[in-house]
JSON list of C-alpha atoms in Angstrom, two decimals:
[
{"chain": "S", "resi": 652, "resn": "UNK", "atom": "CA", "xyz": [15.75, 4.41, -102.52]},
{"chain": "S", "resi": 653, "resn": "UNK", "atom": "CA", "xyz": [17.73, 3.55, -99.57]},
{"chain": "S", "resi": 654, "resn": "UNK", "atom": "CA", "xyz": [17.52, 5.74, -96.48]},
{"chain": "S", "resi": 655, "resn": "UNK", "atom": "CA", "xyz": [20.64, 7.11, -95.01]},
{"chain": "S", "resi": 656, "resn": "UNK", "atom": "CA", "xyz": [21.05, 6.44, -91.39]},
{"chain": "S", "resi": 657, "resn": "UNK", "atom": "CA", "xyz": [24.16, 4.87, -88.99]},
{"chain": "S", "resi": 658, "resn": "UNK", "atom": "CA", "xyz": [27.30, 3.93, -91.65]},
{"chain": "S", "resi": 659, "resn": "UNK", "atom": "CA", "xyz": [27.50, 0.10, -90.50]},
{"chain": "S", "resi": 660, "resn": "UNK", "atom": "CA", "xyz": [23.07, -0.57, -90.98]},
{"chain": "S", "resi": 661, "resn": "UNK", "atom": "CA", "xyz": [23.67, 1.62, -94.58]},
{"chain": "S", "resi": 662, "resn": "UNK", "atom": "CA", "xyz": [26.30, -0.64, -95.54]},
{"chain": "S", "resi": 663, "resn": "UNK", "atom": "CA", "xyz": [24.59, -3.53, -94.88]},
{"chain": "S", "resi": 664, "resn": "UNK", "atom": "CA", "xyz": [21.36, -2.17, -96.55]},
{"chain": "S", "resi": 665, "resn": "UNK", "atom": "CA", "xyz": [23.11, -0.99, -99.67]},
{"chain": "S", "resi": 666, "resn": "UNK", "atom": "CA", "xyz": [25.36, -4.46, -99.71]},
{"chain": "S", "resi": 667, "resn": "UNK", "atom": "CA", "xyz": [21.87, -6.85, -99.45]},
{"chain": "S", "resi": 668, "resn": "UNK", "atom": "CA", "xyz": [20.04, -4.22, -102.31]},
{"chain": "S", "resi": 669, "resn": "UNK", "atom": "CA", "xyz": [22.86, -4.86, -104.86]},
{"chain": "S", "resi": 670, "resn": "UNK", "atom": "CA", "xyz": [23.22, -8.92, -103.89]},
{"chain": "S", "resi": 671, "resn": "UNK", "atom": "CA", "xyz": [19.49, -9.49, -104.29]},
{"chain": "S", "resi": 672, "resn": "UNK", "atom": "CA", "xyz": [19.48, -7.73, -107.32]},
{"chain": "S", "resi": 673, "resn": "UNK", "atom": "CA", "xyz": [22.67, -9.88, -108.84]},
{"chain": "S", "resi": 674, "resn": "UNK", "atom": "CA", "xyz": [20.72, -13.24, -107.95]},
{"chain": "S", "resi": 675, "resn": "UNK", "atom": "CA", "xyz": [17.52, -12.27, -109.02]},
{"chain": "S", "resi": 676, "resn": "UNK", "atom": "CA", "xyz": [18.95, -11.93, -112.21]},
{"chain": "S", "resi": 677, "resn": "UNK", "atom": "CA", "xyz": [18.22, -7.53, -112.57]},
{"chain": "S", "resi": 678, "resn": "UNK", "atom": "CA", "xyz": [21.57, -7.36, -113.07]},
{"chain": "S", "resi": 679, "resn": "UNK", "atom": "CA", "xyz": [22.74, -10.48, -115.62]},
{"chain": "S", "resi": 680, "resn": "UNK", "atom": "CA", "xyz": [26.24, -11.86, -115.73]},
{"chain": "S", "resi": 681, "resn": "UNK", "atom": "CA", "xyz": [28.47, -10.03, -117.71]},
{"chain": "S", "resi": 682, "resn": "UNK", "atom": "CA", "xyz": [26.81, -6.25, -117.17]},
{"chain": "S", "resi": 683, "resn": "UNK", "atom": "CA", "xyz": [28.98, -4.03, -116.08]},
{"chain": "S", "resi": 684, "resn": "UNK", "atom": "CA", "xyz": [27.80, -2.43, -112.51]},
{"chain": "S", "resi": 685, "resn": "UNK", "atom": "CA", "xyz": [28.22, 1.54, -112.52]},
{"chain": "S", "resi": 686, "resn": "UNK", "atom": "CA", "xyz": [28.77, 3.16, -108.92]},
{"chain": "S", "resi": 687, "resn": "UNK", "atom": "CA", "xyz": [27.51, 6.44, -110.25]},
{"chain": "S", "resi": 688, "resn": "UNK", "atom": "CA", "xyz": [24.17, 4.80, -111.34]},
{"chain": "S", "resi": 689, "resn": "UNK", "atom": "CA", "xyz": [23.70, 2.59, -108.41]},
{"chain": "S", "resi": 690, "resn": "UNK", "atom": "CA", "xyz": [24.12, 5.43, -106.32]},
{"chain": "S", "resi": 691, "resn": "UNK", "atom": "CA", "xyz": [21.58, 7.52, -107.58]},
{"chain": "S", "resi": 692, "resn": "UNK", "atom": "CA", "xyz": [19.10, 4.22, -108.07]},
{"chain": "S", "resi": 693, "resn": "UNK", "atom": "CA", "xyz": [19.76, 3.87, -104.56]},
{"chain": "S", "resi": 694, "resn": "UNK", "atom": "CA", "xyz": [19.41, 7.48, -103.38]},
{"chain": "S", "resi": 695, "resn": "UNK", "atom": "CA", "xyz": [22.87, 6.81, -101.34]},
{"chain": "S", "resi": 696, "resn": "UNK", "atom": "CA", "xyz": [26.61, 7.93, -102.00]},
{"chain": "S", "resi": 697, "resn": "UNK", "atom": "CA", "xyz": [29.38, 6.25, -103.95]},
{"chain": "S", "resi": 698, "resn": "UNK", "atom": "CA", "xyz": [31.10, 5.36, -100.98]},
{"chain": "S", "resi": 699, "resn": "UNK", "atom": "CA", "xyz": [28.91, 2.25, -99.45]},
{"chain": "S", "resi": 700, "resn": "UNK", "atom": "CA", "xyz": [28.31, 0.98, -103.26]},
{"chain": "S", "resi": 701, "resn": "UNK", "atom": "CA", "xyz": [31.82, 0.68, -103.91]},
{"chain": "S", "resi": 702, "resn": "UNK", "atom": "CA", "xyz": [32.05, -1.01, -100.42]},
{"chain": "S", "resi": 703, "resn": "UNK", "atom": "CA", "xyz": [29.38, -3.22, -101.81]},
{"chain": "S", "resi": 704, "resn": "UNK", "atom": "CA", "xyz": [30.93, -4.03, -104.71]},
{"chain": "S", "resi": 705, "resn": "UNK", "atom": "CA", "xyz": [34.41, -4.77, -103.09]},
{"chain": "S", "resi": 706, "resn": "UNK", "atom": "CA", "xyz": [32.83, -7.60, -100.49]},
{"chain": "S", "resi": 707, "resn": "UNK", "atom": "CA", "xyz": [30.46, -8.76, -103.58]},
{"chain": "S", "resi": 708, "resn": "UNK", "atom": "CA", "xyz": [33.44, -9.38, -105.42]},
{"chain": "S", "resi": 709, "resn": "UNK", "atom": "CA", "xyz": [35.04, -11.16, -102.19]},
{"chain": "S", "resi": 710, "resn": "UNK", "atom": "CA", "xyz": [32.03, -13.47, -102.42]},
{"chain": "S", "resi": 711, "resn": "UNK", "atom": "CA", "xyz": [32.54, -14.55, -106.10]},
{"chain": "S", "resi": 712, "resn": "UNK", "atom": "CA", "xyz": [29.80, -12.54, -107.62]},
{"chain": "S", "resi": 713, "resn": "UNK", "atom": "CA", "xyz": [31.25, -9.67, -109.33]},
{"chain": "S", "resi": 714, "resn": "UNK", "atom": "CA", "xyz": [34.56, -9.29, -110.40]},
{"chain": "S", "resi": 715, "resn": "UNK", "atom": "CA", "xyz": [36.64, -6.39, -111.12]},
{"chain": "S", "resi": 716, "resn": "UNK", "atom": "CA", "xyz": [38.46, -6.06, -114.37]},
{"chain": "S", "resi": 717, "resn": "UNK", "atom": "CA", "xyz": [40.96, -3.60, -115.56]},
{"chain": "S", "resi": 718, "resn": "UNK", "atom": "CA", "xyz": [39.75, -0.93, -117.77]},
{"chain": "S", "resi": 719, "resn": "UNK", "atom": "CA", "xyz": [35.75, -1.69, -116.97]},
{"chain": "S", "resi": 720, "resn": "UNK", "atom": "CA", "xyz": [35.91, -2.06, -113.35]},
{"chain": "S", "resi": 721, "resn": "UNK", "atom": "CA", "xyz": [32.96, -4.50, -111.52]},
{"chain": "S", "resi": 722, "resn": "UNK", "atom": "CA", "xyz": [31.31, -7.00, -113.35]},
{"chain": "S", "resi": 723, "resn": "UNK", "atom": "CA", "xyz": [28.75, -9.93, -112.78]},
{"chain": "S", "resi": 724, "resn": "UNK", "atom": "CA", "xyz": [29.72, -13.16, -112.42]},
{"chain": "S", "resi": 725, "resn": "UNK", "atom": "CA", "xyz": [26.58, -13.97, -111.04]},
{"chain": "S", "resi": 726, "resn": "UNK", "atom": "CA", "xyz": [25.58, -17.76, -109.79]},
{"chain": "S", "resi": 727, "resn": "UNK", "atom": "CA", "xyz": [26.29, -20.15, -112.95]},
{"chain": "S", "resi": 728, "resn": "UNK", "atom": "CA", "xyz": [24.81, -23.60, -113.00]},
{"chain": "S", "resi": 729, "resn": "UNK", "atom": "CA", "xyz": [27.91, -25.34, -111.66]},
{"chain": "S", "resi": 730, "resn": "UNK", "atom": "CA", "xyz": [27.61, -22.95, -108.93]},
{"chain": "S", "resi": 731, "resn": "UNK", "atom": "CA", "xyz": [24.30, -24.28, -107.96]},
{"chain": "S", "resi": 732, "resn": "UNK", "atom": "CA", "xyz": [25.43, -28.18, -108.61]},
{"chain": "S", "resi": 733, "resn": "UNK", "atom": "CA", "xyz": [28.38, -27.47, -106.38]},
{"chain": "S", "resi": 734, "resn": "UNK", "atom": "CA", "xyz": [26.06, -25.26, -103.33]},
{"chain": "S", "resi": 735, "resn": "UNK", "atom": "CA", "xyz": [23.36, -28.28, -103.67]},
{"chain": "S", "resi": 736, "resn": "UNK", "atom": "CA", "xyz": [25.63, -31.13, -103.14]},
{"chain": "S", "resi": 737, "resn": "UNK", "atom": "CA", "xyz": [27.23, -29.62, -100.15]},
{"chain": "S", "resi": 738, "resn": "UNK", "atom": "CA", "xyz": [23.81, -28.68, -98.71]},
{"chain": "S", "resi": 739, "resn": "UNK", "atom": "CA", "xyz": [22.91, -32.24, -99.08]},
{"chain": "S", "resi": 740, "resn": "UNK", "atom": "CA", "xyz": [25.72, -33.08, -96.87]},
{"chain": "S", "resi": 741, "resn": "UNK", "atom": "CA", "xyz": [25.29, -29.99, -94.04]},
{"chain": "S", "resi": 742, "resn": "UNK", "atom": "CA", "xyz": [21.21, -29.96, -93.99]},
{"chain": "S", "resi": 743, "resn": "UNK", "atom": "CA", "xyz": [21.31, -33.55, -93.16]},
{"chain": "S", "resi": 744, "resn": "UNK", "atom": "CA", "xyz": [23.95, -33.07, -90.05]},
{"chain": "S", "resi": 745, "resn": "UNK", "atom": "CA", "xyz": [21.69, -30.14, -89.34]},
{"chain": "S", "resi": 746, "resn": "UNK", "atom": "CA", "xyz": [18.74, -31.79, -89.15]},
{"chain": "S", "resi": 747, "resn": "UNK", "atom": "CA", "xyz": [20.81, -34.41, -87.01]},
{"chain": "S", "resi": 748, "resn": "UNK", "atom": "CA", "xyz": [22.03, -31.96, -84.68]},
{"chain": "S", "resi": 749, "resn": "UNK", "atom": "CA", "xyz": [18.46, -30.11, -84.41]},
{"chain": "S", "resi": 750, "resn": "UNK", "atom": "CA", "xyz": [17.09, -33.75, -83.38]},
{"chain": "S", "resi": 751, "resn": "UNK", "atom": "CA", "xyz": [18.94, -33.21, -80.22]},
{"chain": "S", "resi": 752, "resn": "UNK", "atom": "CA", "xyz": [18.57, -29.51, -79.25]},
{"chain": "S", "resi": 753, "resn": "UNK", "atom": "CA", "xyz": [15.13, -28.55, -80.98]},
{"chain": "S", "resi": 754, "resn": "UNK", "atom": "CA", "xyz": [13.34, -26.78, -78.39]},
{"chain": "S", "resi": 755, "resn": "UNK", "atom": "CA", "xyz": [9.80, -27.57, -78.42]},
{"chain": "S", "resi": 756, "resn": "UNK", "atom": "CA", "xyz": [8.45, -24.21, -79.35]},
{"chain": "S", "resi": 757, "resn": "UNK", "atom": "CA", "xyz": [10.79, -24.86, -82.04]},
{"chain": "S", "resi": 758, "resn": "UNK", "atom": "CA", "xyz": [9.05, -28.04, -82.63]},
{"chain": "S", "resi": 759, "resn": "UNK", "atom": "CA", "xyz": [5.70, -26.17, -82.64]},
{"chain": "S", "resi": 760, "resn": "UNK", "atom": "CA", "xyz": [6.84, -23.91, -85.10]},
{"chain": "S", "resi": 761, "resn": "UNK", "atom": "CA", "xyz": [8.14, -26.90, -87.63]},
{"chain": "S", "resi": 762, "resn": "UNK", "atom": "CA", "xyz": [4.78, -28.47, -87.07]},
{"chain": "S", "resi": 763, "resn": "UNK", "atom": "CA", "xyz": [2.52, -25.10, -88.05]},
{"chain": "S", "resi": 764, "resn": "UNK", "atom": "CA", "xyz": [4.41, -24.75, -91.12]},
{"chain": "S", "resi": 765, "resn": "UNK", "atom": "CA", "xyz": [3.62, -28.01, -92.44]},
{"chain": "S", "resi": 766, "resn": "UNK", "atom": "CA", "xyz": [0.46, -27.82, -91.66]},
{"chain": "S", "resi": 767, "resn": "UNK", "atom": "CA", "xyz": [0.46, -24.64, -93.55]},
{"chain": "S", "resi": 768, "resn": "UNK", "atom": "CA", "xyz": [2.08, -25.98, -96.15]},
{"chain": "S", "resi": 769, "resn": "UNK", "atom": "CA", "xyz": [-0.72, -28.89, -96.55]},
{"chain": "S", "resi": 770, "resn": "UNK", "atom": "CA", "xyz": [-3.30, -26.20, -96.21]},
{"chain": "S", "resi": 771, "resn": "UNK", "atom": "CA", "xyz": [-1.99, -24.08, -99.07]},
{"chain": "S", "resi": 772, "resn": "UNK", "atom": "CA", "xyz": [-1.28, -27.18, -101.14]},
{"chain": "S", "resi": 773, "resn": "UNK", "atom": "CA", "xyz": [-5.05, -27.71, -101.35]},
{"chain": "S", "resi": 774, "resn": "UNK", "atom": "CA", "xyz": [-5.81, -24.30, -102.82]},
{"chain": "S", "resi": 775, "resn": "UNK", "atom": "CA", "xyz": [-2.87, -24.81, -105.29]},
{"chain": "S", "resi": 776, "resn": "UNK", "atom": "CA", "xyz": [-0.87, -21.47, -103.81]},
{"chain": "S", "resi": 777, "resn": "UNK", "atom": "CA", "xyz": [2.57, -22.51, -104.76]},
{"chain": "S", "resi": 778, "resn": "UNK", "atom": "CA", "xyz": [4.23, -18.70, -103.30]},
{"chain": "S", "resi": 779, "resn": "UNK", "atom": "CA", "xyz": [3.14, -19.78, -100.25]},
{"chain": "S", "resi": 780, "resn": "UNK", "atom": "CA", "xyz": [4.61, -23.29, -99.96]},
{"chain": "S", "resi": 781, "resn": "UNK", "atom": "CA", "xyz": [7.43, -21.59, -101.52]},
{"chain": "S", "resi": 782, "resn": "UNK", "atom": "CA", "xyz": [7.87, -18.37, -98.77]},
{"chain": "S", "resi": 783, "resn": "UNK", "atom": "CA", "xyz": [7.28, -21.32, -96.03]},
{"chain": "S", "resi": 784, "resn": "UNK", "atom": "CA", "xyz": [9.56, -24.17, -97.20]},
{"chain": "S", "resi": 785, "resn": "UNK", "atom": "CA", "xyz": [12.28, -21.02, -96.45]},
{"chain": "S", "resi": 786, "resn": "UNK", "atom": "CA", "xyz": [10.60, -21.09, -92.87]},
{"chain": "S", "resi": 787, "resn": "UNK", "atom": "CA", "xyz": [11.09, -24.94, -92.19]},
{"chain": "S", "resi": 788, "resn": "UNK", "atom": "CA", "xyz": [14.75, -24.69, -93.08]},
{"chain": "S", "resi": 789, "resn": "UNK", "atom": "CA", "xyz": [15.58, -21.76, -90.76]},
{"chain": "S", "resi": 790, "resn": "UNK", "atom": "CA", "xyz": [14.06, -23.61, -87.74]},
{"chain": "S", "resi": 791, "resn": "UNK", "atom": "CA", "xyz": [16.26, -25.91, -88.38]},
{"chain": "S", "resi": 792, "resn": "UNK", "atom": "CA", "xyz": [19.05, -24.14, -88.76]},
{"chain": "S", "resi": 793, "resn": "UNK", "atom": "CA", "xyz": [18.80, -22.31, -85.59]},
{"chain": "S", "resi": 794, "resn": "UNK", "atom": "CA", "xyz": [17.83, -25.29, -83.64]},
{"chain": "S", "resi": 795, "resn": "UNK", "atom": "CA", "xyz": [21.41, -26.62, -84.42]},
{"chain": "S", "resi": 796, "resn": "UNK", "atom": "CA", "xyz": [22.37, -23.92, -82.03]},
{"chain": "S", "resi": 797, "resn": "UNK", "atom": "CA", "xyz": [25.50, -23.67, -84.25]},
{"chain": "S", "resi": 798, "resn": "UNK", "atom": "CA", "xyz": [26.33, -20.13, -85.31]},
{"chain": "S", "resi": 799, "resn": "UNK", "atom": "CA", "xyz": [28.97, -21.52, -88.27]},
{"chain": "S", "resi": 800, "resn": "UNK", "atom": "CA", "xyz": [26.23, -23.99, -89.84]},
{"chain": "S", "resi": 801, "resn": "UNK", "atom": "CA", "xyz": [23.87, -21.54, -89.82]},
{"chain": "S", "resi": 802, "resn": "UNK", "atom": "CA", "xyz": [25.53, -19.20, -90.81]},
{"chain": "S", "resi": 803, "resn": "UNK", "atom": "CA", "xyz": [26.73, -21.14, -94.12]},
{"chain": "S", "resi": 804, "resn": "UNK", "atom": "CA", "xyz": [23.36, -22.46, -94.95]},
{"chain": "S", "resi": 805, "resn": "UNK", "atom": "CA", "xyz": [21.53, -19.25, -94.31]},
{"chain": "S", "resi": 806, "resn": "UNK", "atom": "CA", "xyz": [24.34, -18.09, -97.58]},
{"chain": "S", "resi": 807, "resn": "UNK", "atom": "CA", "xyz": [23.16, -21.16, -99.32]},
{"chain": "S", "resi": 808, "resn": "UNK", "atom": "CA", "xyz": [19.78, -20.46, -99.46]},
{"chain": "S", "resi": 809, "resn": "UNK", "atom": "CA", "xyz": [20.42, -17.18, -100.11]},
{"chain": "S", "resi": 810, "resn": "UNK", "atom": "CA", "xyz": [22.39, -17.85, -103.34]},
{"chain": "S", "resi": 811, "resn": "UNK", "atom": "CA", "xyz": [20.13, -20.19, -104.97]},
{"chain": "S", "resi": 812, "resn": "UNK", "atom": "CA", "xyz": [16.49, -18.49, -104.22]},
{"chain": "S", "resi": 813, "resn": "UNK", "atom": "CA", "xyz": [15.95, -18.14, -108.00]},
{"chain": "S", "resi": 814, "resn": "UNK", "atom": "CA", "xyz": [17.00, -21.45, -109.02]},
{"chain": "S", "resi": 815, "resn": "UNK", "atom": "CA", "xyz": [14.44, -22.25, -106.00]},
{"chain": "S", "resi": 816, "resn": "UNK", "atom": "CA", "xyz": [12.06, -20.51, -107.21]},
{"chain": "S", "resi": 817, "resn": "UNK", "atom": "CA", "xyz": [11.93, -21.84, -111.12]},
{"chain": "S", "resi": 818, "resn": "UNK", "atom": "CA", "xyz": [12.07, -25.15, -109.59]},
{"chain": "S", "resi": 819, "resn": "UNK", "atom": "CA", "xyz": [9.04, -24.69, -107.43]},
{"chain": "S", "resi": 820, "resn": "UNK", "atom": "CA", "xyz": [7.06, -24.19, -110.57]},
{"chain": "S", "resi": 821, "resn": "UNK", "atom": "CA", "xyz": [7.50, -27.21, -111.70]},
{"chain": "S", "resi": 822, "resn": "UNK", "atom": "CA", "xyz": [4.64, -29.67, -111.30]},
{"chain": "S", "resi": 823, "resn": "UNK", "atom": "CA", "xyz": [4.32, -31.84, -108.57]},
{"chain": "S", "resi": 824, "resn": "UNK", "atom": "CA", "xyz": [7.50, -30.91, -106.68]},
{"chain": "S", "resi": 825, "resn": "UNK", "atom": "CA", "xyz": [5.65, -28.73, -104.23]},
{"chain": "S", "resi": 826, "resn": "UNK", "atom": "CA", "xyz": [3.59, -31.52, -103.33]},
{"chain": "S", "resi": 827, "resn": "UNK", "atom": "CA", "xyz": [6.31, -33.86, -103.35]},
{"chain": "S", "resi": 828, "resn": "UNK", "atom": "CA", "xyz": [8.48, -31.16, -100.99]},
{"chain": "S", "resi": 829, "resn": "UNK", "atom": "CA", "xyz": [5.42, -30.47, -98.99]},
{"chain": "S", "resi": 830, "resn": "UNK", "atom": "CA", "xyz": [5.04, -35.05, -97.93]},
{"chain": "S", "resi": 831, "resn": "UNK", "atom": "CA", "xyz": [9.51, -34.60, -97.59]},
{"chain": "S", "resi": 832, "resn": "UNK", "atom": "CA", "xyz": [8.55, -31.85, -94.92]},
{"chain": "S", "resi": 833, "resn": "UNK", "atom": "CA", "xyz": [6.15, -33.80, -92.75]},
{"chain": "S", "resi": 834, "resn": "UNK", "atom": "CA", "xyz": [8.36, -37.22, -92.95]},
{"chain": "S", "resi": 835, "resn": "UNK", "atom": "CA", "xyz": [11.42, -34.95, -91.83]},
{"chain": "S", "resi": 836, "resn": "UNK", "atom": "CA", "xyz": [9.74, -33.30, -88.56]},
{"chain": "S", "resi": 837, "resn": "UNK", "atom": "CA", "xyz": [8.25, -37.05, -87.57]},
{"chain": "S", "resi": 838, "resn": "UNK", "atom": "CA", "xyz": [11.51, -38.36, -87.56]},
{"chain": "S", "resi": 839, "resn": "UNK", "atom": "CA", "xyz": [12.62, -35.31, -85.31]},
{"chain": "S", "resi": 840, "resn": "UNK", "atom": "CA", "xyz": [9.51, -35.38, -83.24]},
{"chain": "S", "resi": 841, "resn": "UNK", "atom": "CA", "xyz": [10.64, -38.87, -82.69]},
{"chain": "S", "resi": 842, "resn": "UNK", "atom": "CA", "xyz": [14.36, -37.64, -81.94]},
{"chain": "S", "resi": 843, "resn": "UNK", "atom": "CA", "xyz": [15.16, -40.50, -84.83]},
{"chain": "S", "resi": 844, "resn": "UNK", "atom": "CA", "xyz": [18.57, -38.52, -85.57]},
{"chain": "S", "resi": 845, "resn": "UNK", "atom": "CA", "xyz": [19.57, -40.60, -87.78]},
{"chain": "S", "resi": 846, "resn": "UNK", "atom": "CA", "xyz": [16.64, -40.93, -89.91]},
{"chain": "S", "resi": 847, "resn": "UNK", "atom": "CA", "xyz": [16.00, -37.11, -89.45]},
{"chain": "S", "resi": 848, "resn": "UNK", "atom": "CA", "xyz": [19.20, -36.94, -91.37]},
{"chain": "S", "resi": 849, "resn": "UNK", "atom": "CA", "xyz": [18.82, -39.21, -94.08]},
{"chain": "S", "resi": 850, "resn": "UNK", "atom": "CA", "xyz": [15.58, -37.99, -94.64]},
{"chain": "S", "resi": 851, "resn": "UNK", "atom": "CA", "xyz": [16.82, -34.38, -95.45]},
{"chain": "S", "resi": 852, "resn": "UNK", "atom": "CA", "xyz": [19.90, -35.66, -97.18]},
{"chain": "S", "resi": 853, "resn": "UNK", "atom": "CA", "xyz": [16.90, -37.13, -99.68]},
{"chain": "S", "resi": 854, "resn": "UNK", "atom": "CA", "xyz": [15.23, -33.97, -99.82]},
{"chain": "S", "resi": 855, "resn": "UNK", "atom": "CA", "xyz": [17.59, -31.84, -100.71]},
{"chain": "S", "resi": 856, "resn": "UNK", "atom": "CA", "xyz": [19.27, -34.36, -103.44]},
{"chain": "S", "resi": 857, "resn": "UNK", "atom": "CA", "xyz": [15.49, -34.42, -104.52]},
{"chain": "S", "resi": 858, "resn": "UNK", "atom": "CA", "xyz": [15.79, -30.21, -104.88]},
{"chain": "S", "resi": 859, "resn": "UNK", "atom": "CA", "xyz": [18.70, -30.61, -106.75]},
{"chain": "S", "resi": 860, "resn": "UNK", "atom": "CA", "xyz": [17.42, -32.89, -109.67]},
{"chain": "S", "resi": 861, "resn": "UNK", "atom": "CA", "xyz": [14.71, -30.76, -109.95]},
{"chain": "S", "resi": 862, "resn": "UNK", "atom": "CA", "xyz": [16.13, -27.42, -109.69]},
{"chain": "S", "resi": 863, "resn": "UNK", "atom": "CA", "xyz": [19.04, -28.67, -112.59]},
{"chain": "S", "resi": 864, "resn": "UNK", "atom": "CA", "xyz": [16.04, -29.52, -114.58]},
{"chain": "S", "resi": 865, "resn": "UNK", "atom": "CA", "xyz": [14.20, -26.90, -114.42]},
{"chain": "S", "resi": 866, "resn": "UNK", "atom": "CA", "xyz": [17.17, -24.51, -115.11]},
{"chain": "S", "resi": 867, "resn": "UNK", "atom": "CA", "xyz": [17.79, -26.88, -118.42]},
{"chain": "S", "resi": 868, "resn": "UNK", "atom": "CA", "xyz": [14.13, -26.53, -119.44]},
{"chain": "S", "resi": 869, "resn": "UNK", "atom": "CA", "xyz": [14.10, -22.93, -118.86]},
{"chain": "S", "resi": 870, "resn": "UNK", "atom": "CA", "xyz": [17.24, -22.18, -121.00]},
{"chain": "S", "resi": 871, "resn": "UNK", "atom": "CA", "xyz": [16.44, -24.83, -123.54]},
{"chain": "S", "resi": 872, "resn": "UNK", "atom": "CA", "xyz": [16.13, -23.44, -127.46]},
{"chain": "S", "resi": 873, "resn": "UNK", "atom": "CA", "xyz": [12.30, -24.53, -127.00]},
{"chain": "S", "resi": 874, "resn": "UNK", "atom": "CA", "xyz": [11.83, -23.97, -123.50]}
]
């Protein structure tokens, strides 16, 4: 339940409640979305779930159709192809552009998380990588100090946290993500920009093939 308060923060609440539950797969592509029974799920009117709905479908993820109004679309595969090749192109001018305004509390920050990251590799807790390799990305995001990039990215990540998620799973990628997270803040600790860059350009192309096969394994007749 969703607790009423200003119209704009409800919105918003309502809005993020319905997306998360669209890309972590609660409501599947195809399923029609009720207002009535998100409503009272939510404990909140019709009013900001069909305001929800409207922006969701805006954003590609539910469409409305005559006669049985909003229905998942959802994130297909092609989707994630499409989000993952663009990503490799942005995260590497990010981590170029973070090269030359990362602050170096920022810098302090990237540096904790791997650390982390190596620490919770050792006792094989693969949520944690996971819930931190979010972290490392969002430093470098805001170090960009460019409201549009992050903005987009920030989206991106969004969209594909379940792909994300199956992929972690899959053996020897976290450790493999874990060594492309130490090489990427050395090159920025060296203010290497253009090695920074390539170096996330790698990583992310690295996330993709995995993610794509995970996802194939996962829907696979005998996966």
């Amino acid at each position: 339940m969703i607790l009423e308060s200003d119209n704009s923060s409800l919105r918003i609440r309502v809005f993020n409640a319905i997306e998360n539950a669209i890309l972590n797969n609660e409501y599947a592509p195809g399923e029609s979305l009720n207002e009535l029974k998100i409503s009272t799920e939510l404990g909140v009117s019709r009013t900001p779930v069909r305001e929800s709905l409207m922006q969701l479908e805006l954003e590609g993820l539910v469409q409305n159709i005559p006669n049985k109004g909003a229905v998942v679309v959802g994130v297909s595969e092609k989707d994630i192809e499409d989000i993952y090749a663009i990503r490799t192109r942005i995260e590497g001018l990010a981590a170029n552009l973070c090269t030359h305004a990362i602050t170096d509390e920022e810098l302090l920050a990237l540096e904790k998380i791997a650390d982390l990251q190596e620490f919770y590799l050792t006792k094989n807790d693969i949520e944690q990588i996971w819930k931190l390799d979010s972290d490392f990305h969002k430093i470098i995001y805001d170090a960009t100090r460019s409201r549009p990039l992050r903005f987009m990215l920030t989206n991106f990540h969004n969209y594909i946290k379940r792909a994300r998620d199956i992929s972690f799973q899959a053996e020897g990628r976290a450790e493999k993500s874990v060594a492309e997270h130490r090489a990427i803040l050395e090159a920025i600790r060296q203010k290497d920009a253009t090695l920074a860059e390539k170096l996330t350009s790698l990583h992310i192309e690295n996330a993709k093939t995995n993610v794509i096969d995970q996802l194939h394994t996962s829907t696979s007749p005998e996966g």
